[in-house]
PDB file of C-alpha atoms and ligand atoms in Angstrom:
ATOM      1  CA  MET A   8     101.907  12.249  46.582  1.00 57.00           C
ATOM      2  CA  ALA A   9     104.873  13.458  44.521  1.00 87.00           C
ATOM      3  CA  SER A  10     107.134  11.015  46.401  1.00 93.00           C
ATOM      4  CA  TYR A  11     108.432  10.261  42.887  1.00 97.00           C
ATOM      5  CA  LEU A  12     110.157  13.666  42.653  1.00 97.00           C
ATOM      6  CA  LYS A  13     113.732  13.902  43.921  1.00 97.00           C
ATOM      7  CA  LYS A  14     114.316  17.593  43.252  1.00 94.00           C
ATOM      8  CA  LYS A  15     112.765  20.693  44.764  1.00 92.00           C
ATOM      9  CA  PHE A  16     109.633  21.788  42.903  1.00 94.00           C
ATOM     10  CA  GLU A  17     107.008  24.497  43.023  1.00 95.00           C
ATOM     11  CA  LYS A  18     103.319  23.705  42.755  1.00 95.00           C
ATOM     12  CA  LYS A  19     101.771  26.093  40.232  1.00 96.00           C
ATOM     13  CA  ASN A  20      98.041  25.815  39.538  1.00 93.00           C
ATOM     14  CA  GLY A  21      98.107  22.201  40.675  1.00 95.00           C
ATOM     15  CA  VAL A  22     101.074  21.217  38.455  1.00 97.00           C
ATOM     16  CA  PHE A  23     104.437  20.193  39.974  1.00 98.00           C
ATOM     17  CA  SER A  24     106.741  22.650  38.256  1.00 97.00           C
ATOM     18  CA  PHE A  25     110.446  22.977  37.504  1.00 97.00           C
ATOM     19  CA  ASP A  26     112.203  25.721  35.561  1.00 96.00           C
ATOM     20  CA  ILE A  27     112.793  24.848  31.908  1.00 96.00           C
ATOM     21  CA  ASN A  28     116.210  26.230  30.980  1.00 95.00           C
ATOM     22  CA  ASP A  29     117.601  24.133  28.123  1.00 96.00           C
ATOM     23  CA  THR A  30     117.637  26.018  24.786  1.00 96.00           C
ATOM     24  CA  ASN A  31     116.562  22.996  22.695  1.00 96.00           C
ATOM     25  CA  THR A  32     113.723  22.098  25.033  1.00 96.00           C
ATOM     26  CA  LYS A  33     112.588  25.728  25.043  1.00 96.00           C
ATOM     27  CA  LYS A  34     112.502  25.653  21.220  1.00 95.00           C
ATOM     28  CA  VAL A  35     110.236  22.604  21.427  1.00 94.00           C
ATOM     29  CA  THR A  36     107.938  24.074  24.092  1.00 95.00           C
ATOM     30  CA  GLU A  37     107.557  27.239  21.996  1.00 93.00           C
ATOM     31  CA  PHE A  38     106.512  25.003  19.102  1.00 91.00           C
ATOM     32  CA  TYR A  39     103.863  23.120  21.130  1.00 89.00           C
ATOM     33  CA  LYS A  40     102.635  26.339  22.741  1.00 89.00           C
ATOM     34  CA  THR A  41     101.175  27.360  19.386  1.00 83.00           C
ATOM     35  CA  THR A  42     100.074  23.857  18.350  1.00 77.00           C
ATOM     36  CA  PRO A  43      99.178  21.801  21.448  1.00 76.00           C
ATOM     37  CA  PHE A  44      99.421  18.104  20.634  1.00 73.00           C
ATOM     38  CA  PRO A  45      97.073  16.258  20.662  1.00 73.00           C
ATOM     39  CA  ASN A  46      94.387  18.919  20.790  1.00 75.00           C
ATOM     40  CA  TYR A  47      91.032  18.617  22.614  1.00 81.00           C
ATOM     41  CA  LYS A  48      87.669  19.106  20.955  1.00 80.00           C
ATOM     42  CA  GLU A  49      85.292  21.514  22.685  1.00 80.00           C
ATOM     43  CA  ASP A  50      82.882  18.735  23.582  1.00 86.00           C
ATOM     44  CA  ASP A  51      85.482  16.203  24.786  1.00 90.00           C
ATOM     45  CA  ASN A  52      84.613  14.496  28.055  1.00 93.00           C
ATOM     46  CA  LYS A  53      85.532  11.314  29.936  1.00 94.00           C
ATOM     47  CA  GLN A  54      83.432   9.225  27.576  1.00 95.00           C
ATOM     48  CA  THR A  55      84.923  10.630  24.352  1.00 95.00           C
ATOM     49  CA  ILE A  56      88.493  10.245  25.670  1.00 96.00           C
ATOM     50  CA  LEU A  57      87.672   6.674  26.709  1.00 96.00           C
ATOM     51  CA  GLU A  58      86.288   5.928  23.231  1.00 95.00           C
ATOM     52  CA  LYS A  59      89.303   7.537  21.539  1.00 93.00           C
ATOM     53  CA  GLY A  60      91.728   5.569  23.753  1.00 95.00           C
ATOM     54  CA  ASN A  61      89.910   2.307  23.159  1.00 95.00           C
ATOM     55  CA  LYS A  62      90.153   2.843  19.397  1.00 93.00           C
ATOM     56  CA  ASN A  63      93.947   3.003  19.736  1.00 92.00           C
ATOM     57  CA  ILE A  64      94.913  -0.707  19.854  1.00 91.00           C
ATOM     58  CA  LEU A  65      98.246  -0.046  21.541  1.00 93.00           C
ATOM     59  CA  ALA A  66      96.776   2.122  24.272  1.00 95.00           C
ATOM     60  CA  ARG A  67      93.898  -0.296  24.831  1.00 95.00           C
ATOM     61  CA  GLN A  68      96.205  -3.320  25.171  1.00 94.00           C
ATOM     62  CA  PHE A  69      98.572  -1.377  27.400  1.00 95.00           C
ATOM     63  CA  LYS A  70      95.750  -0.365  29.754  1.00 96.00           C
ATOM     64  CA  LYS A  71      94.426  -3.923  29.841  1.00 95.00           C
ATOM     65  CA  PHE A  72      97.874  -5.322  30.582  1.00 95.00           C
ATOM     66  CA  ILE A  73      98.609  -2.813  33.361  1.00 95.00           C
ATOM     67  CA  GLY A  74      95.677  -3.932  35.485  1.00 93.00           C
ATOM     68  CA  TYR A  75      95.182  -2.089  38.764  1.00 94.00           C
ATOM     69  CA  GLN A  76      97.127  -0.457  41.610  1.00 96.00           C
ATOM     70  CA  LYS A  77     100.137   0.304  39.439  1.00 97.00           C
ATOM     71  CA  LYS A  78     102.339   3.361  39.058  1.00 98.00           C
ATOM     72  CA  ILE A  79     102.448   4.635  35.491  1.00 98.00           C
ATOM     73  CA  LEU A  80     104.563   7.397  33.993  1.00 98.00           C
ATOM     74  CA  GLU A  81     103.823   8.994  30.651  1.00 98.00           C
ATOM     75  CA  VAL A  82     106.823  10.966  29.439  1.00 98.00           C
ATOM     76  CA  GLY A  83     106.087  13.769  26.981  1.00 98.00           C
ATOM     77  CA  CYS A  84     102.377  13.491  27.740  1.00 97.00           C
ATOM     78  CA  GLY A  85     101.590  16.771  25.938  1.00 94.00           C
ATOM     79  CA  THR A  86      97.957  17.637  26.572  1.00 94.00           C
ATOM     80  CA  GLY A  87      97.632  14.430  28.594  1.00 96.00           C
ATOM     81  CA  GLN A  88      94.891  12.656  26.659  1.00 95.00           C
ATOM     82  CA  LEU A  89      96.544   9.273  26.976  1.00 97.00           C
ATOM     83  CA  SER A  90      97.424   9.714  30.666  1.00 98.00           C
ATOM     84  CA  ILE A  91      93.790  10.655  31.193  1.00 98.00           C
ATOM     85  CA  PHE A  92      92.662   7.557  29.289  1.00 97.00           C
ATOM     86  CA  PHE A  93      94.909   5.407  31.522  1.00 97.00           C
ATOM     87  CA  SER A  94      93.495   7.021  34.657  1.00 97.00           C
ATOM     88  CA  ILE A  95      89.768   6.678  33.861  1.00 96.00           C
ATOM     89  CA  ASN A  96      88.009   3.906  35.838  1.00 95.00           C
ATOM     90  CA  THR A  97      91.205   2.599  37.468  1.00 96.00           C
ATOM     91  CA  ASN A  98      92.975   3.032  40.803  1.00 96.00           C
ATOM     92  CA  ASN A  99      96.355   3.327  39.100  1.00 97.00           C
ATOM     93  CA  GLU A 100      98.597   6.252  39.989  1.00 97.00           C
ATOM     94  CA  ILE A 101      99.331   8.163  36.750  1.00 98.00           C
ATOM     95  CA  VAL A 102     102.036  10.765  36.333  1.00 98.00           C
ATOM     96  CA  GLY A 103     102.204  12.816  33.121  1.00 98.00           C
ATOM     97  CA  LEU A 104     105.476  14.688  32.541  1.00 98.00           C
ATOM     98  CA  ASP A 105     106.032  17.350  29.904  1.00 98.00           C
ATOM     99  CA  PRO A 106     108.062  20.579  29.584  1.00 98.00           C
ATOM    100  CA  THR A 107     105.255  22.421  27.743  1.00 96.00           C
ATOM    101  CA  ILE A 108     103.198  24.085  30.459  1.00 96.00           C
ATOM    102  CA  ASP A 109     100.574  25.247  27.958  1.00 94.00           C
ATOM    103  CA  SER A 110      99.799  21.594  27.083  1.00 94.00           C
ATOM    104  CA  LEU A 111      99.787  20.537  30.741  1.00 96.00           C
ATOM    105  CA  LYS A 112      97.314  23.310  31.589  1.00 95.00           C
ATOM    106  CA  LEU A 113      94.853  21.713  29.129  1.00 94.00           C
ATOM    107  CA  ALA A 114      95.454  18.329  30.794  1.00 96.00           C
ATOM    108  CA  LYS A 115      94.988  19.742  34.299  1.00 97.00           C
ATOM    109  CA  ASN A 116      91.827  21.561  33.274  1.00 95.00           C
ATOM    110  CA  PHE A 117      90.355  18.394  31.817  1.00 95.00           C
ATOM    111  CA  ALA A 118      91.309  16.286  34.867  1.00 96.00           C
ATOM    112  CA  ASP A 119      89.772  18.830  37.269  1.00 96.00           C
ATOM    113  CA  ASN A 120      86.587  19.296  35.240  1.00 94.00           C
ATOM    114  CA  ASN A 121      86.125  15.534  35.094  1.00 95.00           C
ATOM    115  CA  ASP A 122      87.008  14.886  38.722  1.00 95.00           C
ATOM    116  CA  LEU A 123      89.980  12.615  37.964  1.00 96.00           C
ATOM    117  CA  LYS A 124      91.932  12.247  41.202  1.00 95.00           C
ATOM    118  CA  ASN A 125      94.514   9.617  40.240  1.00 97.00           C
ATOM    119  CA  ILE A 126      96.539  11.700  37.776  1.00 98.00           C
ATOM    120  CA  GLU A 127      99.304  14.177  38.576  1.00 98.00           C
ATOM    121  CA  LEU A 128     101.176  16.435  36.168  1.00 98.00           C
ATOM    122  CA  VAL A 129     104.829  17.400  36.214  1.00 98.00           C
ATOM    123  CA  ASN A 130     106.195  20.310  34.212  1.00 98.00           C
ATOM    124  CA  ALA A 131     109.795  19.256  33.610  1.00 98.00           C
ATOM    125  CA  ASP A 132     112.442  18.437  31.023  1.00 98.00           C
ATOM    126  CA  ILE A 133     113.613  14.772  30.921  1.00 98.00           C
ATOM    127  CA  PHE A 134     117.227  15.980  30.980  1.00 98.00           C
ATOM    128  CA  ASP A 135     116.732  17.669  34.353  1.00 97.00           C
ATOM    129  CA  ASP A 136     116.400  14.171  35.815  1.00 98.00           C
ATOM    130  CA  VAL A 137     113.773  15.006  38.438  1.00 98.00           C
ATOM    131  CA  LEU A 138     112.340  11.519  39.074  1.00 98.00           C
ATOM    132  CA  VAL A 139     113.437   9.083  41.789  1.00 98.00           C
ATOM    133  CA  ASP A 140     114.931   5.726  40.788  1.00 98.00           C
ATOM    134  CA  ASN A 141     113.018   2.405  40.683  1.00 98.00           C
ATOM    135  CA  TYR A 142     109.536   3.831  41.140  1.00 98.00           C
ATOM    136  CA  PHE A 143     107.274   3.180  38.135  1.00 98.00           C
ATOM    137  CA  ASP A 144     105.758  -0.150  37.044  1.00 98.00           C
ATOM    138  CA  PHE A 145     105.178   1.140  33.510  1.00 98.00           C
ATOM    139  CA  ILE A 146     106.640   3.915  31.414  1.00 98.00           C
ATOM    140  CA  TRP A 147     104.984   5.026  28.192  1.00 98.00           C
ATOM    141  CA  CYS A 148     107.048   7.348  25.992  1.00 98.00           C
ATOM    142  CA  ASN A 149     105.619   7.612  22.507  1.00 97.00           C
ATOM    143  CA  GLY A 150     106.592  10.205  19.906  1.00 95.00           C
ATOM    144  CA  VAL A 151     108.845  12.145  22.264  1.00 97.00           C
ATOM    145  CA  LEU A 152     112.540  11.228  22.363  1.00 98.00           C
ATOM    146  CA  HIS A 153     113.083  11.965  18.641  1.00 98.00           C
ATOM    147  CA  HIS A 154     112.146  15.570  19.490  1.00 96.00           C
ATOM    148  CA  THR A 155     114.926  15.911  22.075  1.00 97.00           C
ATOM    149  CA  LYS A 156     118.581  16.943  21.760  1.00 97.00           C
ATOM    150  CA  ASP A 157     119.940  13.541  22.862  1.00 98.00           C
ATOM    151  CA  PRO A 158     117.406  10.654  22.681  1.00 98.00           C
ATOM    152  CA  LYS A 159     119.875   8.063  23.983  1.00 98.00           C
ATOM    153  CA  LEU A 160     120.733  10.106  27.070  1.00 98.00           C
ATOM    154  CA  ALA A 161     117.024  10.797  27.605  1.00 98.00           C
ATOM    155  CA  PHE A 162     116.390   7.038  27.521  1.00 98.00           C
ATOM    156  CA  ASP A 163     119.212   6.387  30.042  1.00 98.00           C
ATOM    157  CA  ILE A 164     117.627   8.921  32.408  1.00 98.00           C
ATOM    158  CA  LEU A 165     114.102   7.521  32.028  1.00 98.00           C
ATOM    159  CA  SER A 166     115.159   3.919  32.528  1.00 98.00           C
ATOM    160  CA  LYS A 167     116.434   4.704  36.013  1.00 98.00           C
ATOM    161  CA  SER A 168     112.928   5.470  37.281  1.00 98.00           C
ATOM    162  CA  LEU A 169     111.598   2.113  36.038  1.00 98.00           C
ATOM    163  CA  LYS A 170     111.281  -0.644  38.688  1.00 98.00           C
ATOM    164  CA  SER A 171     112.804  -4.108  38.218  1.00 98.00           C
ATOM    165  CA  ASN A 172     110.320  -6.167  36.179  1.00 97.00           C
ATOM    166  CA  GLY A 173     108.708  -2.906  35.057  1.00 98.00           C
ATOM    167  CA  TYR A 174     107.806  -2.363  31.393  1.00 98.00           C
ATOM    168  CA  ILE A 175     108.741   0.496  29.087  1.00 98.00           C
ATOM    169  CA  LEU A 176     107.064   1.278  25.776  1.00 98.00           C
ATOM    170  CA  LEU A 177     108.979   3.496  23.400  1.00 98.00           C
ATOM    171  CA  GLY A 178     107.719   4.978  20.130  1.00 97.00           C
ATOM    172  CA  LEU A 179     110.169   6.675  17.772  1.00 98.00           C
ATOM    173  CA  TYR A 180     110.479   7.755  14.152  1.00 97.00           C
ATOM    174  CA  ASN A 181     112.112   5.039  12.079  1.00 98.00           C
ATOM    175  CA  LYS A 182     115.101   5.842   9.876  1.00 97.00           C
ATOM    176  CA  ILE A 183     113.778   3.660   7.042  1.00 97.00           C
ATOM    177  CA  GLY A 184     110.033   3.701   7.745  1.00 96.00           C
ATOM    178  CA  ARG A 185     109.760   7.495   7.701  1.00 96.00           C
ATOM    179  CA  ILE A 186     111.120   7.853   4.166  1.00 95.00           C
ATOM    180  CA  ARG A 187     107.695   8.666   2.671  1.00 94.00           C
ATOM    181  CA  THR A 188     107.141  11.509   5.147  1.00 94.00           C
ATOM    182  CA  ILE A 189     110.620  12.906   4.485  1.00 94.00           C
ATOM    183  CA  LEU A 190     109.904  12.839   0.736  1.00 94.00           C
ATOM    184  CA  ARG A 191     106.574  14.632   1.235  1.00 93.00           C
ATOM    185  CA  LYS A 192     108.328  17.195   3.415  1.00 92.00           C
ATOM    186  CA  TYR A 193     110.775  18.097   0.624  1.00 91.00           C
ATOM    187  CA  LEU A 194     108.089  18.072  -2.077  1.00 93.00           C
ATOM    188  CA  SER A 195     105.910  20.432  -0.014  1.00 89.00           C
ATOM    189  CA  LYS A 196     108.882  22.786   0.378  1.00 87.00           C
ATOM    190  CA  ILE A 197     109.109  23.014  -3.421  1.00 91.00           C
ATOM    191  CA  PHE A 198     105.421  22.894  -4.392  1.00 88.00           C
ATOM    192  CA  GLY A 199     103.719  24.312  -1.294  1.00 86.00           C
ATOM    193  CA  LYS A 200     101.909  23.082   1.814  1.00 83.00           C
ATOM    194  CA  LYS A 201      98.644  22.355  -0.029  1.00 84.00           C
ATOM    195  CA  LEU A 202     100.284  19.333  -1.654  1.00 88.00           C
ATOM    196  CA  LEU A 203     100.274  17.633   1.765  1.00 89.00           C
ATOM    197  CA  TYR A 204      96.465  17.432   1.659  1.00 85.00           C
ATOM    198  CA  ILE A 205      96.817  15.302  -1.474  1.00 86.00           C
ATOM    199  CA  LEU A 206      99.888  13.272  -0.570  1.00 88.00           C
ATOM    200  CA  ASP A 207      99.543  12.601   3.166  1.00 89.00           C
ATOM    201  CA  PRO A 208      97.190   9.601   3.681  1.00 85.00           C
ATOM    202  CA  THR A 209      96.627  10.388   7.373  1.00 84.00           C
ATOM    203  CA  LEU A 210      95.628  13.933   6.535  1.00 83.00           C
ATOM    204  CA  LYS A 211      93.250  12.749   3.817  1.00 78.00           C
ATOM    205  CA  ASN A 212      91.556  10.393   6.276  1.00 74.00           C
ATOM    206  CA  LEU A 213      91.487  12.777   9.241  1.00 69.00           C
ATOM    207  CA  LYS A 214      87.824  13.648   9.632  1.00 65.00           C
ATOM    208  CA  VAL A 215      88.533  16.157  12.359  1.00 67.00           C
ATOM    209  CA  SER A 216      88.688  19.889  12.981  1.00 73.00           C
ATOM    210  CA  LYS A 217      91.004  22.261  11.124  1.00 77.00           C
ATOM    211  CA  GLU A 218      92.971  22.686  14.393  1.00 74.00           C
ATOM    212  CA  GLU A 219      93.690  18.956  14.561  1.00 76.00           C
ATOM    213  CA  ARG A 220      94.767  18.834  10.910  1.00 81.00           C
ATOM    214  CA  ASP A 221      97.020  21.874  11.424  1.00 82.00           C
ATOM    215  CA  ALA A 222      98.505  20.252  14.539  1.00 80.00           C
ATOM    216  CA  TRP A 223      99.296  17.127  12.479  1.00 84.00           C
ATOM    217  CA  ILE A 224     100.934  19.143   9.648  1.00 88.00           C
ATOM    218  CA  GLN A 225     103.032  21.172  12.071  1.00 87.00           C
ATOM    219  CA  ASP A 226     104.100  18.099  14.046  1.00 87.00           C
ATOM    220  CA  GLN A 227     104.987  15.977  11.007  1.00 91.00           C
ATOM    221  CA  TYR A 228     106.517  18.524   8.662  1.00 92.00           C
ATOM    222  CA  PHE A 229     107.617  21.636  10.550  1.00 90.00           C
ATOM    223  CA  HIS A 230     109.076  20.384  13.822  1.00 92.00           C
ATOM    224  CA  PRO A 231     112.224  22.264  14.985  1.00 92.00           C
ATOM    225  CA  ILE A 232     113.932  19.098  16.352  1.00 95.00           C
ATOM    226  CA  GLU A 233     113.599  15.642  14.840  1.00 96.00           C
ATOM    227  CA  SER A 234     115.833  12.551  14.711  1.00 97.00           C
ATOM    228  CA  LEU A 235     115.412   9.090  13.171  1.00 98.00           C
ATOM    229  CA  HIS A 236     116.200   5.714  14.756  1.00 98.00           C
ATOM    230  CA  THR A 237     116.407   1.958  14.120  1.00 98.00           C
ATOM    231  CA  LEU A 238     115.427  -1.222  15.936  1.00 98.00           C
ATOM    232  CA  ASP A 239     119.088  -2.112  16.437  1.00 98.00           C
ATOM    233  CA  GLU A 240     119.832   1.228  18.004  1.00 98.00           C
ATOM    234  CA  ILE A 241     117.047   0.748  20.557  1.00 98.00           C
ATOM    235  CA  LEU A 242     118.224  -2.796  21.273  1.00 98.00           C
ATOM    236  CA  SER A 243     121.610  -1.340  22.190  1.00 98.00           C
ATOM    237  CA  TRP A 244     119.966   1.254  24.485  1.00 98.00           C
ATOM    238  CA  PHE A 245     118.051  -1.587  26.155  1.00 98.00           C
ATOM    239  CA  LYS A 246     121.212  -3.631  26.676  1.00 98.00           C
ATOM    240  CA  LYS A 247     123.052  -0.730  28.272  1.00 98.00           C
ATOM    241  CA  ASN A 248     120.190  -0.116  30.711  1.00 98.00           C
ATOM    242  CA  ASN A 249     119.605  -3.734  31.748  1.00 98.00           C
ATOM    243  CA  ILE A 250     116.335  -3.955  29.849  1.00 98.00           C
ATOM    244  CA  ASP A 251     115.174  -7.130  28.140  1.00 98.00           C
ATOM    245  CA  PHE A 252     113.609  -6.910  24.681  1.00 98.00           C
ATOM    246  CA  ILE A 253     109.935  -8.008  24.796  1.00 97.00           C
ATOM    247  CA  ASN A 254     108.287  -7.057  21.511  1.00 96.00           C
ATOM    248  CA  SER A 255     108.237  -4.497  18.748  1.00 96.00           C
ATOM    249  CA  ILE A 256     106.094  -3.137  15.930  1.00 95.00           C
ATOM    250  CA  PRO A 257     107.203  -3.907  13.296  1.00 95.00           C
ATOM    251  CA  SER A 258     108.339  -7.242  14.605  1.00 95.00           C
ATOM    252  CA  CYS A 259     112.085  -7.940  14.949  1.00 96.00           C
ATOM    253  CA  ASP A 260     111.511 -11.489  13.759  1.00 95.00           C
ATOM    254  CA  PHE A 261     109.523 -12.829  10.795  1.00 90.00           C
ATOM    255  CA  GLU A 262     106.543 -13.733  13.017  1.00 82.00           C
ATOM    256  CA  PHE A 263     103.734 -11.182  12.900  1.00 76.00           C
ATOM    257  CA  SER A 264     100.850 -10.622  15.268  1.00 71.00           C
ATOM    258  CA  GLN A 265      97.712  -9.017  13.859  1.00 67.00           C
ATOM    259  CA  ASP A 266      95.606  -8.200  16.905  1.00 71.00           C
ATOM    260  CA  TYR A 267      98.366  -7.315  19.418  1.00 81.00           C
ATOM    261  CA  GLU A 268      96.585  -9.428  22.074  1.00 83.00           C
ATOM    262  CA  ASP A 269     100.020 -10.752  23.040  1.00 88.00           C
ATOM    263  CA  LEU A 270     101.823  -7.423  22.823  1.00 92.00           C
ATOM    264  CA  PHE A 271     103.588  -7.868  26.171  1.00 94.00           C
ATOM    265  CA  GLU A 272     104.631 -11.502  25.635  1.00 93.00           C
ATOM    266  CA  LYS A 273     108.291 -12.003  24.920  1.00 95.00           C
ATOM    267  CA  LYS A 274     109.087 -12.430  21.214  1.00 94.00           C
ATOM    268  CA  ALA A 275     112.231 -13.421  19.340  1.00 95.00           C
ATOM    269  CA  VAL A 276     114.685 -10.646  18.655  1.00 97.00           C
ATOM    270  CA  GLY A 277     115.339 -11.968  15.117  1.00 96.00           C
ATOM    271  CA  THR A 278     118.471 -11.214  13.138  1.00 97.00           C
ATOM    272  CA  LEU A 279     119.916  -8.034  11.674  1.00 98.00           C
ATOM    273  CA  TYR A 280     118.552  -9.224   8.323  1.00 97.00           C
ATOM    274  CA  SER A 281     114.945  -9.744   9.584  1.00 97.00           C
ATOM    275  CA  ARG A 282     115.002  -6.427  11.433  1.00 97.00           C
ATOM    276  CA  ILE A 283     116.193  -4.470   8.389  1.00 97.00           C
ATOM    277  CA  LEU A 284     113.691  -6.184   6.118  1.00 97.00           C
ATOM    278  CA  ASN A 285     110.794  -5.470   8.496  1.00 96.00           C
ATOM    279  CA  GLN A 286     111.782  -1.828   8.714  1.00 97.00           C
ATOM    280  CA  ILE A 287     111.914  -1.616   4.904  1.00 96.00           C
ATOM    281  CA  SER A 288     108.415  -3.114   4.786  1.00 95.00           C
ATOM    282  CA  MET A 289     107.182  -0.135   6.833  1.00 95.00           C
ATOM    283  CA  ILE A 290     107.607   2.043   3.737  1.00 94.00           C
ATOM    284  CA  PHE A 291     104.873   0.057   2.004  1.00 92.00           C
ATOM    285  CA  ASN A 292     102.366  -0.400   4.840  1.00 88.00           C
ATOM    286  CA  LYS A 293     100.298   1.832   7.121  1.00 84.00           C
ATOM    287  CA  PHE A 294     103.233   2.429   9.505  1.00 84.00           C
ATOM    288  CA  GLY A 295     105.100   4.183   6.720  1.00 81.00           C
ATOM    289  CA  SER A 296     102.080   6.132   5.527  1.00 81.00           C
ATOM    290  CA  ASP A 297     101.349   7.262   9.119  1.00 83.00           C
ATOM    291  CA  GLY A 298     104.767   8.850   9.642  1.00 91.00           C
ATOM    292  CA  GLY A 299     107.014   5.845  10.237  1.00 95.00           C
ATOM    293  CA  LEU A 300     106.645   5.513  13.985  1.00 96.00           C
ATOM    294  CA  PHE A 301     107.938   2.211  15.384  1.00 97.00           C
ATOM    295  CA  ILE A 302     107.329   0.765  18.829  1.00 97.00           C
ATOM    296  CA  VAL A 303     109.688  -1.204  21.059  1.00 98.00           C
ATOM    297  CA  ILE A 304     108.691  -2.714  24.413  1.00 98.00           C
ATOM    298  CA  GLY A 305     111.178  -3.766  27.069  1.00 98.00           C
ATOM    299  CA  LYS A 306     111.168  -5.151  30.607  1.00 98.00           C
ATOM    300  CA  LYS A 307     113.737  -4.184  33.230  1.00 98.00           C
ATOM    301  CA  LYS A 308     115.729  -7.142  34.526  1.00 97.00           C
ATOM    302  CA  ASN A 309     116.014  -7.951  38.226  1.00 88.00           C
TER     303      ASN A 309
HETATM  304  C1  SAM B  15     104.585  14.782  19.353  1.00 56.92           C
HETATM  305  S1  SAM B  15     104.250  15.241  20.991  1.00 56.92           S
HETATM  306  C2  SAM B  15     103.676  13.695  21.601  1.00 56.92           C
HETATM  307  C3  SAM B  15     102.654  13.844  22.665  1.00 56.92           C
HETATM  308  C4  SAM B  15     102.096  12.510  23.163  1.00 56.92           C
HETATM  309  N1  SAM B  15     103.156  11.659  23.670  1.00 56.92           N
HETATM  310  C5  SAM B  15     101.324  11.815  22.089  1.00 56.92           C
HETATM  311  O1  SAM B  15     101.760  10.759  21.604  1.00 56.92           O
HETATM  312  O2  SAM B  15     100.259  12.308  21.723  1.00 56.92           O
HETATM  313  C6  SAM B  15     105.875  15.346  21.744  1.00 56.92           C
HETATM  314  C7  SAM B  15     105.851  15.780  23.208  1.00 56.92           C
HETATM  315  O3  SAM B  15     107.181  15.610  23.748  1.00 56.92           O
HETATM  316  C8  SAM B  15     107.410  16.637  24.665  1.00 56.92           C
HETATM  317  N2  SAM B  15     108.850  16.824  24.862  1.00 56.92           N
HETATM  318  C9  SAM B  15     109.726  17.376  23.989  1.00 56.92           C
HETATM  319  N3  SAM B  15     110.947  17.493  24.548  1.00 56.92           N
HETATM  320  C10 SAM B  15     110.852  16.956  25.800  1.00 56.92           C
HETATM  321  C11 SAM B  15     111.772  16.809  26.882  1.00 56.92           C
HETATM  322  N4  SAM B  15     113.029  17.228  26.786  1.00 56.92           N
HETATM  323  N5  SAM B  15     111.330  16.251  28.042  1.00 56.92           N
HETATM  324  C12 SAM B  15     110.025  15.804  28.129  1.00 56.92           C
HETATM  325  N6  SAM B  15     109.122  15.940  27.135  1.00 56.92           N
HETATM  326  C13 SAM B  15     109.521  16.521  25.989  1.00 56.92           C
HETATM  327  C14 SAM B  15     106.737  17.854  24.024  1.00 56.92           C
HETATM  328  O4  SAM B  15     106.483  18.895  24.925  1.00 56.92           O
HETATM  329  C15 SAM B  15     105.468  17.229  23.430  1.00 56.92           C
HETATM  330  O5  SAM B  15     104.381  17.329  24.305  1.00 56.92           O
END
């Protein structure tokens, strides 16, 4: 395989590797080296990753929608748990790309120990533009671009490797919806980190190991690079890259779907007014309490 790589690579311990030279990206990889995200539990196996993935409505619907014999790219896959979820019990070809080799090593280890043959890992920086054009049927990029030096440029680069009629799912921090997290961040700077255990609803509900809670705190409150975005901004990125808007969470329009069964069906793009109002509503619902991540799905035009 690796016909999806257009630049010369080295294969190191089973991972297709490129040199990471950018100063900002290096800052980020140093950060994830100490707190791999998301972390594995000692007893994780195919079954536990499958259960975890199926509990995530977005991931479950995405996997269902993909079907079989497709080429899927996860950008910023970290420790690869989602790529692994997508690969289990399918004949899809999964590629997980991330600049943090320490995270990819965990992914590779898990894939090898669980005999997963349809997943490959690429150690690269998006900005090094290592992927061929028009190759992938689906691109998943959640929680990544807001940790890069230039999210818009990163999106332009990624879009090139998406096929015509291919789908892209993007998850980013919302400029309005993340207000509660930003407030908690400043309060914890004044009153100390312990306050987060009282104020952060996700942290209060996380019935997981100390490592996972620490990884969440580091990722949400102490990240070296973070930017905030809006629905309208992403719509303009889509337009520039010949990508049609399909759906978003929160919705762009005033119509809401509860079960996400129709996540990949085209929805109305709404108005500036409906989009702003829906982003404000994030502050008061679980999207805002979970860090203000919003999702936009697009489909590349012919
Ligand atoms: C918050 S983690 C998200 C991991 C995973 N997508 C998830 O949702 O669990 C952000 C990931 O983006 C990756 N990342 C940061 N800068 C990147 C870049 N320039 N190119 C590709 N990935 C990058 C990091 O290494 C890290 O694994």
